[in-house]
PDB file of C-alpha atoms in Angstrom:
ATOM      1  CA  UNK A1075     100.810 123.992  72.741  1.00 93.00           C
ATOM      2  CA  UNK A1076      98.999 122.730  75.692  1.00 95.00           C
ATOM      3  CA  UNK A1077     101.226 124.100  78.236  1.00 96.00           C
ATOM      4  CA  UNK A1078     100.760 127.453  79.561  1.00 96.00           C
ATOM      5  CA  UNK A1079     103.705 128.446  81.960  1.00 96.00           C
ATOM      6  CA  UNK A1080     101.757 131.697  82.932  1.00 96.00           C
ATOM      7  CA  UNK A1081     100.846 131.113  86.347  1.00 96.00           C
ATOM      8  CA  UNK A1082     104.140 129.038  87.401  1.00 96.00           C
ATOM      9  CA  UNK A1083     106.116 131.737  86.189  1.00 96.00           C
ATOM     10  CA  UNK A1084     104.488 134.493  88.441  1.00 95.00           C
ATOM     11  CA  UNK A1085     104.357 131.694  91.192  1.00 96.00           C
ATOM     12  CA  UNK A1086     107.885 131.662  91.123  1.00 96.00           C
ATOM     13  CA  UNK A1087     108.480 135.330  90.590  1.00 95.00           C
ATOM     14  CA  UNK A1088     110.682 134.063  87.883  1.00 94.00           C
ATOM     15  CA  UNK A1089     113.199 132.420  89.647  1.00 95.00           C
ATOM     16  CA  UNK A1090     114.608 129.508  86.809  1.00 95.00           C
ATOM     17  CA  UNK A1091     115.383 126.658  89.362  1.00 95.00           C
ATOM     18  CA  UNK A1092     112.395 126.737  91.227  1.00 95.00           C
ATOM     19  CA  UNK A1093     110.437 126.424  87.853  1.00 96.00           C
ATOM     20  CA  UNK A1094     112.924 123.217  87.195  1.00 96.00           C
ATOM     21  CA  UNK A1095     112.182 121.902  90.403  1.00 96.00           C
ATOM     22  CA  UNK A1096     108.075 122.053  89.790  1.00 97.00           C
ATOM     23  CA  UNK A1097     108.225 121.161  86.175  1.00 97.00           C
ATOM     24  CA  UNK A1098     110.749 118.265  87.115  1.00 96.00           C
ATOM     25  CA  UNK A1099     108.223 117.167  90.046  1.00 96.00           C
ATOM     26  CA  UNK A1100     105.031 117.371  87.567  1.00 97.00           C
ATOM     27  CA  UNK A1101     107.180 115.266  84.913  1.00 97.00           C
ATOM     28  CA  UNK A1102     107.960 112.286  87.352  1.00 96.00           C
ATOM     29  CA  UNK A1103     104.096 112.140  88.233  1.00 95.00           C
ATOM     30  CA  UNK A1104     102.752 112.678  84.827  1.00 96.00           C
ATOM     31  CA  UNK A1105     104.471 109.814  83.571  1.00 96.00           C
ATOM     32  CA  UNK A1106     103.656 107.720  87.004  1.00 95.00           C
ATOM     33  CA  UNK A1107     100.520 108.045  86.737  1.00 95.00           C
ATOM     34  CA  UNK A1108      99.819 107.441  83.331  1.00 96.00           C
ATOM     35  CA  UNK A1109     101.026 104.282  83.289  1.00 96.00           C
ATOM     36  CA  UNK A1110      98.660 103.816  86.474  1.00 95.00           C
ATOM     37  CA  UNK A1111      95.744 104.843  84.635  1.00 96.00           C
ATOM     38  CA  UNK A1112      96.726 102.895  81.723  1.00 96.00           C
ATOM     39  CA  UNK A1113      97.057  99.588  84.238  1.00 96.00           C
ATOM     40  CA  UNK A1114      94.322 100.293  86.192  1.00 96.00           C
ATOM     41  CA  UNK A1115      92.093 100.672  83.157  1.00 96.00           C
ATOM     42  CA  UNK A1116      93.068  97.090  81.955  1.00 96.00           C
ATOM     43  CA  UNK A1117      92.559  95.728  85.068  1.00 96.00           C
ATOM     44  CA  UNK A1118      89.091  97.347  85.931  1.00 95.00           C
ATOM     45  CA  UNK A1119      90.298  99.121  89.036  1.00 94.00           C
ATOM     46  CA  UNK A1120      88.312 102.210  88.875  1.00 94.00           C
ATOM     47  CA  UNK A1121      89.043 103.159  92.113  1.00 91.00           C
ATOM     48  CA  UNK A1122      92.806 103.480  91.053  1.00 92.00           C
ATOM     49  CA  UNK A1123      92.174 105.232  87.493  1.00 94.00           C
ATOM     50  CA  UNK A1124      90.039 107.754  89.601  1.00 93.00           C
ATOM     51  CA  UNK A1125      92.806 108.188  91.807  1.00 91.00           C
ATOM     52  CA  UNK A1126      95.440 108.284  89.394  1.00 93.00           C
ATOM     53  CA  UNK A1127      93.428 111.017  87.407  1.00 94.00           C
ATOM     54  CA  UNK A1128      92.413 113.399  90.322  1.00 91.00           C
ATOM     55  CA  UNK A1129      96.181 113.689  91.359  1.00 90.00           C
ATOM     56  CA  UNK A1130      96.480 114.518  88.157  1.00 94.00           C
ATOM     57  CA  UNK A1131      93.915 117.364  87.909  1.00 91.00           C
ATOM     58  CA  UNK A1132      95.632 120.100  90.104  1.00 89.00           C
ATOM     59  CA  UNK A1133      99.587 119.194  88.642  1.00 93.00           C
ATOM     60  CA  UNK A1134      97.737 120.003  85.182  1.00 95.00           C
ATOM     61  CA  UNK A1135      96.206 123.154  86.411  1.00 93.00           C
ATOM     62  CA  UNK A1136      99.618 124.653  87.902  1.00 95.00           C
ATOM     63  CA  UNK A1137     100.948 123.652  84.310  1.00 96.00           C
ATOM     64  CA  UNK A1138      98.511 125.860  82.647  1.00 96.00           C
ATOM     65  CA  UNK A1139      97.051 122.781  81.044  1.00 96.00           C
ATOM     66  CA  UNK A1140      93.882 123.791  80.669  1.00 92.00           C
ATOM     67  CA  UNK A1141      92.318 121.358  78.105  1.00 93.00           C
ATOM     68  CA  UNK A1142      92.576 118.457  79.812  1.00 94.00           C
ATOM     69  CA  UNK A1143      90.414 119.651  82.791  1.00 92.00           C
ATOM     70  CA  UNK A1144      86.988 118.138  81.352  1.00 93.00           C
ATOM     71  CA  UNK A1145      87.697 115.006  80.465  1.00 95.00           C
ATOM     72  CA  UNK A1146      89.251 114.086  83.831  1.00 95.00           C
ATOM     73  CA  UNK A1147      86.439 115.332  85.511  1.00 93.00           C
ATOM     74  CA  UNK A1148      83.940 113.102  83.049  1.00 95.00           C
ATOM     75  CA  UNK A1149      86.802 110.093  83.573  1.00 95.00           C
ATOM     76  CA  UNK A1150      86.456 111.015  87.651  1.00 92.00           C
ATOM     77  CA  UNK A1151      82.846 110.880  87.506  1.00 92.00           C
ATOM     78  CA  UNK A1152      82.271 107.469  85.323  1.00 95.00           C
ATOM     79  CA  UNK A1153      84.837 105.674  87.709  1.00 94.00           C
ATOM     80  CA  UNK A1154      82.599 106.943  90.728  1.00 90.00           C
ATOM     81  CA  UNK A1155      79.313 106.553  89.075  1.00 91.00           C
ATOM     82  CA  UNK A1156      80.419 102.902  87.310  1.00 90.00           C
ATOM     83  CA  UNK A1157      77.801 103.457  84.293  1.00 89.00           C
ATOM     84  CA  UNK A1158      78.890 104.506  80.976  1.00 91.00           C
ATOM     85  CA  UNK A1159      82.054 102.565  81.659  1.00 92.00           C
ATOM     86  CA  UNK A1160      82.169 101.975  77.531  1.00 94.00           C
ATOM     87  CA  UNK A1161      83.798 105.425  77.094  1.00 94.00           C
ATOM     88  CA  UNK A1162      86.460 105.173  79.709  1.00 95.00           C
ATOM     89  CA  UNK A1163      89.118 103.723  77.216  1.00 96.00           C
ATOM     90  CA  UNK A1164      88.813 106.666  75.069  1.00 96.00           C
ATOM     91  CA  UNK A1165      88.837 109.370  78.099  1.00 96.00           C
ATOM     92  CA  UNK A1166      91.896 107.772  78.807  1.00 96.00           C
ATOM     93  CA  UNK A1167      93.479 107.709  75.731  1.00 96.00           C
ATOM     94  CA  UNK A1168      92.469 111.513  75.444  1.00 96.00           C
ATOM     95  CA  UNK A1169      93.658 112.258  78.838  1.00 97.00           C
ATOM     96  CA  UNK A1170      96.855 110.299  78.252  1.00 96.00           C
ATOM     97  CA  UNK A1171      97.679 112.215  74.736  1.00 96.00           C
ATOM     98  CA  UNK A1172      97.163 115.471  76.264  1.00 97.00           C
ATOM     99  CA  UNK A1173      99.691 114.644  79.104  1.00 97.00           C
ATOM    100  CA  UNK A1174     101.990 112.993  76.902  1.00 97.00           C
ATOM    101  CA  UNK A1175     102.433 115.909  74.988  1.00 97.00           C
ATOM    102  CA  UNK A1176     102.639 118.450  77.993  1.00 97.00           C
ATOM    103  CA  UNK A1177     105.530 116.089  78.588  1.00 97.00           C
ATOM    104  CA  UNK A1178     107.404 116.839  75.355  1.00 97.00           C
ATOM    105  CA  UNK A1179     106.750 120.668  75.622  1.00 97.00           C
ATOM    106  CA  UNK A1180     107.729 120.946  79.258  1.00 97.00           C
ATOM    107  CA  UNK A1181     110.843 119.053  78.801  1.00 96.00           C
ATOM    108  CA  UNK A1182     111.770 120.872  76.220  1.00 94.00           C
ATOM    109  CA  UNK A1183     111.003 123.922  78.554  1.00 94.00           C
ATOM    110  CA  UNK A1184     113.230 122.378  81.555  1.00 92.00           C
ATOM    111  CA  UNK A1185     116.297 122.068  78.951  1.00 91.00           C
ATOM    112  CA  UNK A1186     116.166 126.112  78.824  1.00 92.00           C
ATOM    113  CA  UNK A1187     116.477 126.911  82.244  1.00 86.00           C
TER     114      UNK A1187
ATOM    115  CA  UNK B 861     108.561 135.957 127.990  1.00 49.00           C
ATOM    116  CA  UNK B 862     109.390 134.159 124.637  1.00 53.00           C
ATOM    117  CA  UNK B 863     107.498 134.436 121.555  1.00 54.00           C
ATOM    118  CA  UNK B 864     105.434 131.104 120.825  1.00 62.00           C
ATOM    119  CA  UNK B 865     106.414 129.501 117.638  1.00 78.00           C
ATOM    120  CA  UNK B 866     103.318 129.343 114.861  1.00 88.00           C
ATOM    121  CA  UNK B 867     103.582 125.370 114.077  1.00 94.00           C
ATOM    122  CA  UNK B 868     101.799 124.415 110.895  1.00 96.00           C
ATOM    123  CA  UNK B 869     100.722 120.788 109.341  1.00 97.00           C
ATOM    124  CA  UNK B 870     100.628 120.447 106.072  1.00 96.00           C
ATOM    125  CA  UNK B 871      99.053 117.002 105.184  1.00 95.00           C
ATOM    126  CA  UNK B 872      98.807 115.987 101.108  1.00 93.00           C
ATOM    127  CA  UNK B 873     100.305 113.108  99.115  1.00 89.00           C
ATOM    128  CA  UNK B 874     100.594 114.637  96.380  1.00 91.00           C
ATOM    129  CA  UNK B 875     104.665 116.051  96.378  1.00 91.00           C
ATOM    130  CA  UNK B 876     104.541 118.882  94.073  1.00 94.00           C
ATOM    131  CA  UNK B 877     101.315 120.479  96.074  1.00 94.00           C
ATOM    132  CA  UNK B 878     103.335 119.802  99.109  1.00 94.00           C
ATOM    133  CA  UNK B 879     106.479 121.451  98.172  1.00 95.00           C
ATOM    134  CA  UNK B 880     104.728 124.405  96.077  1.00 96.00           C
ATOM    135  CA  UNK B 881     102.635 125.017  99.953  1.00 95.00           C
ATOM    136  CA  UNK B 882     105.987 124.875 101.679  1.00 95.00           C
ATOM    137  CA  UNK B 883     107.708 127.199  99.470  1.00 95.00           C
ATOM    138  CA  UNK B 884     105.051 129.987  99.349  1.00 95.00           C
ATOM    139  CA  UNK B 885     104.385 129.863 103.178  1.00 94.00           C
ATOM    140  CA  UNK B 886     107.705 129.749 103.791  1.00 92.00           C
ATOM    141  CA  UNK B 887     108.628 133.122 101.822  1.00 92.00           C
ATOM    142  CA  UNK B 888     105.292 135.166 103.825  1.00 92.00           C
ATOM    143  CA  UNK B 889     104.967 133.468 107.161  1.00 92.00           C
ATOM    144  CA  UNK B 890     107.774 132.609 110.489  1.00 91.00           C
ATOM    145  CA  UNK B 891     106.978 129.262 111.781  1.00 91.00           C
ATOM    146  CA  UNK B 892     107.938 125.852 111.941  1.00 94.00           C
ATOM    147  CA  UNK B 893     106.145 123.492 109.085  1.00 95.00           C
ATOM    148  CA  UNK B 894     105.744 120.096 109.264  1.00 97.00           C
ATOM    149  CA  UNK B 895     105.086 117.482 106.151  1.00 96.00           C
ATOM    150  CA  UNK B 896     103.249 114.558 106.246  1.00 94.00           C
ATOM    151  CA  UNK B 897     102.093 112.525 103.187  1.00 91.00           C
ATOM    152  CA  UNK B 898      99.196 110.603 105.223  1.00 91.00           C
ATOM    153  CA  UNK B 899      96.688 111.893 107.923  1.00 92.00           C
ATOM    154  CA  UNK B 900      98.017 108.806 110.224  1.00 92.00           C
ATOM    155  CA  UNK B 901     100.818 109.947 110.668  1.00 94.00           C
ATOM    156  CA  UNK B 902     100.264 113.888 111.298  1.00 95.00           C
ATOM    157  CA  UNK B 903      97.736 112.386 113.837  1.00 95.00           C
ATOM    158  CA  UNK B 904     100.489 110.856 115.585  1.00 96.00           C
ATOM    159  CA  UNK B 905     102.353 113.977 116.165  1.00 96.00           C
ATOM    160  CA  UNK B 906      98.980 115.974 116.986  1.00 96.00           C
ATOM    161  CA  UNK B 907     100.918 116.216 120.336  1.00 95.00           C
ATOM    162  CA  UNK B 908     102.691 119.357 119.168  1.00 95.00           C
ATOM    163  CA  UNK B 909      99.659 121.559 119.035  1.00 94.00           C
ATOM    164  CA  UNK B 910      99.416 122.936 115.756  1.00 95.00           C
ATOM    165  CA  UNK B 911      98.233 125.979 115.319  1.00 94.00           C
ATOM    166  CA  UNK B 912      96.873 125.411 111.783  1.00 95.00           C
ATOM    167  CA  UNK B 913      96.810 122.348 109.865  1.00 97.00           C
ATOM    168  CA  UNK B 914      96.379 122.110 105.768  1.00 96.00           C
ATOM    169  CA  UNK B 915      94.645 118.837 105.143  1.00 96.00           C
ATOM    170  CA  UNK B 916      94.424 117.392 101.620  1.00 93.00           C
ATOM    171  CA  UNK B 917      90.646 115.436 101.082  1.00 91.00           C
ATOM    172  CA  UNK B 918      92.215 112.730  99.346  1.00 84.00           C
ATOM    173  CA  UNK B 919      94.812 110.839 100.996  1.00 81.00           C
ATOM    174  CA  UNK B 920      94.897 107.729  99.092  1.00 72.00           C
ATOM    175  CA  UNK B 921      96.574 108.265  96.182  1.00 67.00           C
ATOM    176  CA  UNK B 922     100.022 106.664  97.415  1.00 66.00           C
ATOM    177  CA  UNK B 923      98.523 104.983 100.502  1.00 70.00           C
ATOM    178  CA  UNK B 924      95.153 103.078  99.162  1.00 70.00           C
ATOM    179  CA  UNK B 925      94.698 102.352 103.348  1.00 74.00           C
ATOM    180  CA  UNK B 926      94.839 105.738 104.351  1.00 74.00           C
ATOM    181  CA  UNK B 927      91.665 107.153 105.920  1.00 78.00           C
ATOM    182  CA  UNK B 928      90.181 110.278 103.846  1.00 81.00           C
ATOM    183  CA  UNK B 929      90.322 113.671 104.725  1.00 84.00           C
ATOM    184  CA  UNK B 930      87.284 113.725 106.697  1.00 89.00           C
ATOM    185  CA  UNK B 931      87.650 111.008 108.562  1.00 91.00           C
ATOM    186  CA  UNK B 932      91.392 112.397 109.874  1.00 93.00           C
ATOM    187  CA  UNK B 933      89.492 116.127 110.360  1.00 95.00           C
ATOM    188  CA  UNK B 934      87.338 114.642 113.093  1.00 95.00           C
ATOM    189  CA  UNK B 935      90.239 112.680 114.730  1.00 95.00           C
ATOM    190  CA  UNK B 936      92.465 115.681 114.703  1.00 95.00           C
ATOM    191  CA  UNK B 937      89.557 118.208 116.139  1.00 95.00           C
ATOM    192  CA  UNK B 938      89.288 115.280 118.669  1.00 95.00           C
ATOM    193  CA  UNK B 939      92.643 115.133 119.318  1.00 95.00           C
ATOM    194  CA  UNK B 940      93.370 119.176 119.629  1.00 94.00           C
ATOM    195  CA  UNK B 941      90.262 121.353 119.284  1.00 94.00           C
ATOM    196  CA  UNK B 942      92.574 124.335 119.069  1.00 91.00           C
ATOM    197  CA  UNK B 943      94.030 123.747 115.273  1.00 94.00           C
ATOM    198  CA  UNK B 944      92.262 125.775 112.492  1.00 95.00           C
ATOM    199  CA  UNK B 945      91.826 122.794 109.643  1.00 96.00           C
ATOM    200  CA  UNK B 946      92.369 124.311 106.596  1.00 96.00           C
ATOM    201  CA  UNK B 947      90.505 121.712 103.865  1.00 95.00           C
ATOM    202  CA  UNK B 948      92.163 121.290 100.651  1.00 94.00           C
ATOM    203  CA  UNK B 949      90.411 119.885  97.698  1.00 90.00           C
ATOM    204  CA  UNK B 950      90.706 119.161  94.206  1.00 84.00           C
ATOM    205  CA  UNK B 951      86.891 118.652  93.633  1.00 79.00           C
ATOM    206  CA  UNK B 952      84.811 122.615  93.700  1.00 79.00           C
ATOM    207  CA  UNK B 953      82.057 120.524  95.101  1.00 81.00           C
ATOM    208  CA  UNK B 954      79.319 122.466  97.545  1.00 88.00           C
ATOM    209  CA  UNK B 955      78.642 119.422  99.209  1.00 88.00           C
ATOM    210  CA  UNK B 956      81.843 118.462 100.235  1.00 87.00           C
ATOM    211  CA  UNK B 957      82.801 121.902 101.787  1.00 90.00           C
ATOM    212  CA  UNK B 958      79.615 121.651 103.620  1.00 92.00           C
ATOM    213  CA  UNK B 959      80.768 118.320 105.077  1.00 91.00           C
ATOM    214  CA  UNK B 960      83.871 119.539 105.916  1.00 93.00           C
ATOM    215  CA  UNK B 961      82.961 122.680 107.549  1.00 94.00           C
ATOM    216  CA  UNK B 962      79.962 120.911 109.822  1.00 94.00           C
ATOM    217  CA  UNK B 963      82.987 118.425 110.503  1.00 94.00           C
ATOM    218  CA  UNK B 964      84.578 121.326 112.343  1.00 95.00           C
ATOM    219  CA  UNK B 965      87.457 122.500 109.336  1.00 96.00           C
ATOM    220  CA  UNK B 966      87.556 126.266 109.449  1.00 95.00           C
ATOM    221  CA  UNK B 967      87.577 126.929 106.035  1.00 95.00           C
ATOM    222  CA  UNK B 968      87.644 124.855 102.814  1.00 95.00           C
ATOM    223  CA  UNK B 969      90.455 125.608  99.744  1.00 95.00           C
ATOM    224  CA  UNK B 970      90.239 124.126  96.416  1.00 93.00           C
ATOM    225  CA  UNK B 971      93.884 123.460  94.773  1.00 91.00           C
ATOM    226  CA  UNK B 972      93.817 125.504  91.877  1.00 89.00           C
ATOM    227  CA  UNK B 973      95.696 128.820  91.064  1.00 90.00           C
ATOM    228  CA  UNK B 974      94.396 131.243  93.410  1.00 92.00           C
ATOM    229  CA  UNK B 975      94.361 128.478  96.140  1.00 94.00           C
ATOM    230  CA  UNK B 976      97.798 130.488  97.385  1.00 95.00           C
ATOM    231  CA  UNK B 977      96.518 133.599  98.118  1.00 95.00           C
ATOM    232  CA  UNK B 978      93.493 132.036  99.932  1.00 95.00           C
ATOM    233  CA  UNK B 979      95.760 129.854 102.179  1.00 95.00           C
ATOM    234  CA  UNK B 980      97.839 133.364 102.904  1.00 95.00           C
ATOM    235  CA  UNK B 981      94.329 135.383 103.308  1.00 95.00           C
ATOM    236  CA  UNK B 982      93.250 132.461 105.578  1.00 95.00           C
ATOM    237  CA  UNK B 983      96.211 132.556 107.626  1.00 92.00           C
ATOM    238  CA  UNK B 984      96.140 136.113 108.732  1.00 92.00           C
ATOM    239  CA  UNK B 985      92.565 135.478 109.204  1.00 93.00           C
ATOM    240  CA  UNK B 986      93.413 133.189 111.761  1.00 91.00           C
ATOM    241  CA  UNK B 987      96.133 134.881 113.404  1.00 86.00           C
ATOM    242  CA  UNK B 988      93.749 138.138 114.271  1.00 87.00           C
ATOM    243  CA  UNK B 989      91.740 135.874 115.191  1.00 84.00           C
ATOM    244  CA  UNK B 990      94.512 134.438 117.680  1.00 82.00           C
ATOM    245  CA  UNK B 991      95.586 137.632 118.603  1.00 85.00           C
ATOM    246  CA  UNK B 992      92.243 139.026 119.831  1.00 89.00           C
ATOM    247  CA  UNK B 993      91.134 135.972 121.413  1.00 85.00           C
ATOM    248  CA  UNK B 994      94.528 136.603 123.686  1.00 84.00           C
ATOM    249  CA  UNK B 995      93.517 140.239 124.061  1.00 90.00           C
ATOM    250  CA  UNK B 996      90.183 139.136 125.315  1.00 91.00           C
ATOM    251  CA  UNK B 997      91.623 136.655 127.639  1.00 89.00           C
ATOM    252  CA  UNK B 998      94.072 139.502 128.969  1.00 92.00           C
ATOM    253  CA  UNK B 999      90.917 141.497 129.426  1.00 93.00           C
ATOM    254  CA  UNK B1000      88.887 138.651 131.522  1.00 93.00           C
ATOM    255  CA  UNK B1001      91.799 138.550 133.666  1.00 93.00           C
ATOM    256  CA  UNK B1002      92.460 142.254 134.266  1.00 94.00           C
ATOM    257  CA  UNK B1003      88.091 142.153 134.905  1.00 94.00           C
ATOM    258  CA  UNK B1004      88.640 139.393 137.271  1.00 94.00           C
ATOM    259  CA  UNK B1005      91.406 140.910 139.300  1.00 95.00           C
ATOM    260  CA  UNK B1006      89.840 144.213 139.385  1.00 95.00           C
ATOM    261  CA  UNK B1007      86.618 142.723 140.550  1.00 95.00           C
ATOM    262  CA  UNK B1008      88.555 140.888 143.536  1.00 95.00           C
ATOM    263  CA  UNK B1009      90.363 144.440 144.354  1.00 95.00           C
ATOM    264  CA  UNK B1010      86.690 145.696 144.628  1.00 95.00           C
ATOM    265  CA  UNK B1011      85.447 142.729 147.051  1.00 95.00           C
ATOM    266  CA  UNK B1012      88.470 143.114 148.476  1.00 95.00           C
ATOM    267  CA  UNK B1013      88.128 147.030 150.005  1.00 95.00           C
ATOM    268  CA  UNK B1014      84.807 146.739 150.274  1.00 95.00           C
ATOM    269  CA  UNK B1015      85.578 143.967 153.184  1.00 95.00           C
ATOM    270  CA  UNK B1016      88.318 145.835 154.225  1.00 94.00           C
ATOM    271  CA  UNK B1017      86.185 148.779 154.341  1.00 93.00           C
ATOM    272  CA  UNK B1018      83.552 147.086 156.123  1.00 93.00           C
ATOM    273  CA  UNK B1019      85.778 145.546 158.717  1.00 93.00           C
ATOM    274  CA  UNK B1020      87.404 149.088 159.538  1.00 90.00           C
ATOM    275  CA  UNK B1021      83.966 150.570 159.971  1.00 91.00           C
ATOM    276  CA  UNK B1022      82.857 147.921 162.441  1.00 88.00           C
ATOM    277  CA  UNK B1023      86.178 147.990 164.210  1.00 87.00           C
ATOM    278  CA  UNK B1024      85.845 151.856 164.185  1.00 85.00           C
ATOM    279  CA  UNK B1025      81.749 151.463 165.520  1.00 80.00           C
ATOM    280  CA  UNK B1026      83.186 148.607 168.020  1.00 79.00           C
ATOM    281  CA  UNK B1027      86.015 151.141 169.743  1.00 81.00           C
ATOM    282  CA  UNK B1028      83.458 153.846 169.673  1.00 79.00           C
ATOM    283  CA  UNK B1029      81.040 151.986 172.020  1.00 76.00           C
ATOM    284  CA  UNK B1030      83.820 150.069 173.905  1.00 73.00           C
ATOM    285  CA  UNK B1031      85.446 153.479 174.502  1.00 61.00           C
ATOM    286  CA  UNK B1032      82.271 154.232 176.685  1.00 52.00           C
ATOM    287  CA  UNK B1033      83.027 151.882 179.409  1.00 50.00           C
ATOM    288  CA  UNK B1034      85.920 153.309 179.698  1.00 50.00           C
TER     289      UNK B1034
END
């Protein structure tokens, strides 16, 4: 599991369709923006995959997703620095497989409710 | 006399922040909240005198054009000094909340779990703050008025005196 629905759940005090409505919210983005950071990696916009990423950063957070936290601060701080830009592909890949399967678990999660 | 409304910005692009701000502020605090995805456009309503306004640090992840949090702190401390400009962040960067508080934001958040219960710490902060800031101006007038009483009998008094000394000596040629 990479999801931890601690904090959202005591956020919410509980209440089912206000989880729904956050989960639902941090789906539509997760899968928005890794398509961006997929696109933007191709096309060298590093402005965009930084973007893309820090959005990214706080939804994961509030989804108890703690994992992913380092390597889109390291992805953040190539784009900004431009040097080691050889690695990027495989931060993004790692940032993109951790999402991907907070996806699967949290829709699973949303079918509950 | 009616009881002044509390208006609140909050100012982020990012939706689920936005709603998950609204929602918890909603449930503590009675006021009137406004949402705005950009800092252009909560500058264009600065007209409505917010009391406090939330202000993401990066605008630009829907808008590429839109000007960055500090940029739209200056313009909206230009624009009404009185708004407390609450900085949010996703960065826990020293130098950044040192730019933003010399920029004039009163305090600086970053989004993370306990970024909640800072923004609701924050805003009763701010409204003691309001609250004895109109005590003190109550006070200033209620000095001010008092003062003028004061200036005010001691001309009277003076006057009477003379008026008394000038009978006294025009009674004589009597």
């Amino acid at each position: 599991m990479v999801t931890n629905l601690d904090f959202l759940t005591q956020f919410t005090k509980g209440d089912k369709a206000k989880m729904k409505k956050y989960i639902e919210m941090y789906l539509d983005t997760a899968k928005q923006k890794m398509e961006v950071m997929k696109n933007a990696l191709q096309a060298k916009e590093y402005e965009t995959l930084k973007v893309a990423a820090h959005t990214m950063k706080s939804q994961a957070r509030y989804m108890g997703i703690s994992t992913v936290e380092a390597d889109i601060v390291s992805l953040e701080h190539t784009c900004t620095e431009q040097k080691n830009l050889e690695q990027l592909p495989t931060l993004v890949e790692k940032v993109n497989n951790i999402l991907s399967q907070s996806i699967t678990e949290l829709l699973e999660k949303v079918n509950t409710l | 006399m009616a009881k002044q409304e509390r208006i609140i910005f909050l100012v982020d692009d990012d939706n689920m922040q936005l709603q998950m701000m609204k929602d918890y502020l909603d449930e503590r605090f009675e006021m009137k909240l406004y949402q705005y995805a950009t800092g252009e456009e909560a500058l264009a309503n600065m007209h409505l005198n917010p009391e406090i306004v939330i202000l993401d640090y990066h605008l630009m992840s829907v808008n590429k054009t839109a000007e960055n949090g500090v940029e739209i702190l200056k313009k909206m401390k230009n624009a009404c000094p009185t708004a407390a400009v609450i900085m949010l962040s996703g960065q826990d960067k020293i130098s950044v909340a040192v730019e933003c508080m010399k920029n004039g934001a009163y305090d600086y958040v970053v989004k993370s779990e306990s970024a909640f219960m800072r923004l609701e710490n924050i805003f009763n902060n701010i409204g003691e703050h309001m609250k004895t800031m109109h005590q003190l101006k109550i006070y200033k007038l209620g000095f001010r008025i008092l003062i003028g009483a004061i200036v005010l009998i001691a001309i009277l008094a003076f006057v009477a005196v003379k008026m008394g000394w000038a009978s006294a000596h025009m009674g004589g040629f009597d």
